[in-house]
C-alpha positions in Angstrom: -4.6 15.8 -58.9 -2.3 16.3 -62.2 1.4 17.3 -62.6 1.7 20.9 -63.0 3.9 20.8 -65.1 2.1 18.2 -68.2 -0.9 17.5 -66.5 -0.5 14.2 -66.3 -2.6 11.9 -64.0 -0.5 11.1 -61.2 -2.6 9.9 -58.5 -2.9 5.8 -58.5 -6.1 5.7 -57.2 -9.4 7.5 -58.1 -11.5 8.5 -55.6 -15.1 8.1 -56.2 -16.8 8.6 -53.1 -15.1 8.9 -49.6 -15.4 10.6 -46.4 -13.3 13.0 -43.2 -13.8 11.8 -40.4 -13.7 14.1 -36.9 -12.4 11.9 -34.2 -12.9 12.5 -30.0 -9.8 14.1 -28.1 -11.1 10.6 -26.2 -10.9 7.6 -28.9 -14.9 6.0 -27.9 -16.3 7.7 -31.1 -15.8 10.0 -34.7 -18.2 10.8 -36.9 -18.3 11.4 -41.1 -18.7 15.3 -41.5 -19.7 17.8 -44.7 -19.2 19.8 -47.2 -17.1 23.2 -44.9 -16.5 21.2 -42.0 -14.0 18.7 -44.4 -12.9 21.7 -46.1 -12.0 23.3 -43.2 -9.6 19.5 -42.6 -8.6 19.8 -45.4 -6.8 23.5 -45.4 -4.6 21.7 -42.5 -4.3 18.4 -43.3 -0.8 17.0 -42.1 -1.8 19.3 -38.8 -4.8 17.6 -38.9 -3.9 14.0 -39.5 -1.2 14.2 -37.4 2.0 13.2 -39.8 4.8 11.8 -38.3 7.5 15.5 -38.7 10.1 13.2 -40.9 6.8 12.2 -43.2 6.5 12.9 -46.9 3.2 12.7 -48.3 0.0 14.7 -49.0 -3.6 13.0 -46.6 -5.8 12.0 -48.2 -8.8 14.2 -47.0 -6.7 17.2 -47.9 -8.7 15.9 -50.9 -12.4 16.8 -48.8 -14.6 13.7 -49.3 -17.5 14.0 -47.4 -19.7 11.8 -49.1 -21.4 9.9 -46.1 -22.1 12.9 -43.6 -23.3 12.0 -39.8 -22.4 8.3 -39.6 -21.5 7.3 -36.3 -19.1 4.7 -35.7 -17.2 3.2 -32.3 -13.2 3.6 -32.4 -10.7 0.9 -31.9 -7.5 1.0 -32.7 -5.5 -1.3 -35.7 -2.3 -1.8 -37.7 -4.2 -2.4 -41.0 -0.3 -3.5 -41.5 2.0 -5.5 -39.6 4.3 -7.4 -40.5 8.0 -8.7 -41.4 9.1 -7.4 -45.5 8.9 -9.6 -48.4 12.4 -11.2 -50.1 11.7 -8.9 -53.4 10.7 -5.4 -53.5 6.5 -4.4 -54.1 5.0 -1.7 -52.8 3.8 -2.7 -49.6 0.0 -2.0 -50.4 0.6 -5.3 -52.4 1.5 -7.5 -49.4 -1.1 -10.0 -49.7 -2.4 -12.3 -51.9 -5.9 -10.9 -53.1 -4.0 -7.4 -53.7 -0.8 -8.7 -54.8 -2.7 -10.7 -57.5 -2.6 -6.8 -58.9 0.9 -7.4 -59.9 1.2 -10.1 -62.0 2.0 -9.2 -65.3 1.9 -5.8 -64.5 3.1 -3.2 -66.8 5.8 -1.4 -64.5 8.8 -2.9 -62.8 7.1 -4.7 -60.0 5.7 -7.1 -62.2 5.1 -10.3 -60.6 4.7 -13.9 -61.4 2.3 -16.2 -59.7 5.3 -18.0 -58.2 7.4 -15.4 -57.4 3.7 -13.0 -55.4 3.4 -16.9 -53.2 7.6 -17.6 -53.1 8.5 -13.8 -51.9 5.4 -12.2 -50.0 4.5 -12.2 -46.3 0.8 -11.0 -46.3 1.8 -8.2 -43.8 -1.6 -5.2 -44.9 -4.3 -8.0 -43.7 -5.9 -5.6 -42.4 -7.4 -7.2 -40.0 -8.8 -5.7 -37.1 -7.8 -8.1 -34.3 -3.8 -6.8 -35.2 -4.5 -4.5 -31.9 -3.0 -3.3 -28.7 -2.7 -6.5 -27.6 -2.4 -9.6 -29.2 -0.4 -12.1 -30.7 1.3 -12.6 -34.9 3.7 -15.2 -35.4 5.6 -13.6 -38.7 7.6 -15.9 -41.9 10.8 -14.8 -42.6 12.3 -13.9 -45.3 14.7 -11.9 -45.2 17.5 -11.3 -42.6 17.0 -10.1 -39.5 12.9 -10.6 -40.4 12.5 -6.5 -41.4 9.7 -5.6 -39.2 7.3 -3.4 -40.2 4.2 -1.1 -39.0 1.1 0.8 -41.8 -1.7 2.0 -42.6 -3.3 2.7 -38.4 -7.6 2.8 -38.8 -9.0 3.7 -36.0 -12.1 1.7 -36.4 -12.5 -1.2 -39.0 -16.0 -3.6 -39.8 -15.0 -7.4 -40.7 -13.2 -7.7 -44.6 -13.0 -3.4 -44.5 -17.0 -3.3 -45.5 -19.2 -2.9 -42.4 -17.8 1.0 -41.4 -14.9 0.2 -43.3 -12.4 2.6 -41.9 -10.9 5.2 -41.6 -7.4 5.5 -41.9 -5.3 7.5 -38.4 -1.8 8.9 -37.4 -1.3 6.6 -34.2 2.2 5.8 -31.8 3.3 2.2 -31.8 4.9 -0.5 -28.8 5.5 -3.9 -30.4 7.4 -6.6 -28.0 9.4 -9.3 -30.5 10.6 -11.6 -30.2 12.0 -14.7 -32.7 10.6 -18.0 -33.0 14.2 -20.6 -34.1 13.3 -23.3 -36.5 9.5 -22.7 -37.3 9.1 -22.5 -40.6 6.2 -20.8 -41.9 4.1 -19.6 -45.3 1.6 -17.1 -43.8 1.4 -15.6 -40.3 -0.5 -16.5 -37.5 -3.0 -14.4 -34.7 -3.8 -15.0 -31.6 -6.1 -11.8 -31.2 -7.7 -11.4 -27.8 -9.7 -13.0 -26.2 -13.0 -11.5 -26.2 -12.1 -10.5 -30.1 -12.6 -13.8 -30.4 -17.1 -15.3 -32.0 -18.3 -16.0 -28.8 -18.5 -19.8 -29.5 -14.6 -19.9 -29.9 -14.0 -18.5 -26.8 -11.5 -21.1 -24.1 -13.9 -23.2 -22.2 -13.0 -22.0 -18.1 -12.8 -24.1 -15.6 -16.7 -24.5 -14.5 -17.5 -25.4 -18.1 -15.3 -28.1 -18.3 -16.4 -29.3 -15.1 -19.8 -29.3 -16.1 -19.2 -31.2 -19.8 -17.4 -34.5 -18.0 -20.6 -34.3 -15.6 -22.9 -34.7 -18.7 -20.7 -36.9 -20.8 -21.2 -39.1 -17.5 -24.7 -39.5 -17.6 -24.4 -40.7 -21.0 -20.9 -43.0 -20.7 -19.0 -41.4 -22.6 -15.7 -42.1 -21.3 -14.1 -39.1 -22.2 -14.5 -34.9 -23.7 -12.2 -34.0 -26.6 -10.2 -30.7 -25.7 -11.2 -28.8 -29.0 -9.2 -25.7 -30.0 -10.9 -23.4 -32.2 -8.6 -21.9 -35.7 -10.4 -20.2 -38.2 -7.6 -18.7 -41.4 -8.3 -16.1 -43.5 -8.4 -16.4 -47.1 -5.1 -14.6 -49.2 -5.8 -14.8 -52.4 -8.1 -13.4 -55.3 -11.7 -13.6 -55.1 
């Protein structure tokens, strides 16, 4: 993508490989399509991508990527970005410890030091597929009012944005926002839907607890510990 006047390359990324995915109207299944279908979508990209009326952007499907053909994926929409505004201006895609590391010593006005990045970021760009309908997210507040923002909606994504990768889409989101006073956080806490938890991390039922107590008593154990599984999502360079 180049400037029509000076022929300078203007795209911030070089896409070496990519795909275009068609999604069914019921929101269940997607399948990647070939060159002819990708070109058809590219010619009417904003319509196919359902970009918001006041949005100013050029959907990436305008490039007609079609390197993967006939690959199926189940749809489960979620927000790649949901969080609060950092206390220093930065590109929203870099509001995380990993991708934000590219701002350290960068040759532009949004350059950060490591200390500045750790101080100001809120990790709103998580790309975690469990940030979806029904989940609760507790976010740090670093600017007056919090500045809740959303974006980067995906139709689906594999863990770590590797298996199944991701498919960017447009969508409509409804949020319920509450304020937790006197709570200090360095980063977000995600409370996912129970069904999204790993099998061994799901809360125990009353029946499971009863059976555990009986088993403990049989072997002379007086008390069964309460457990609350916690997983940690790293936010830093890898």
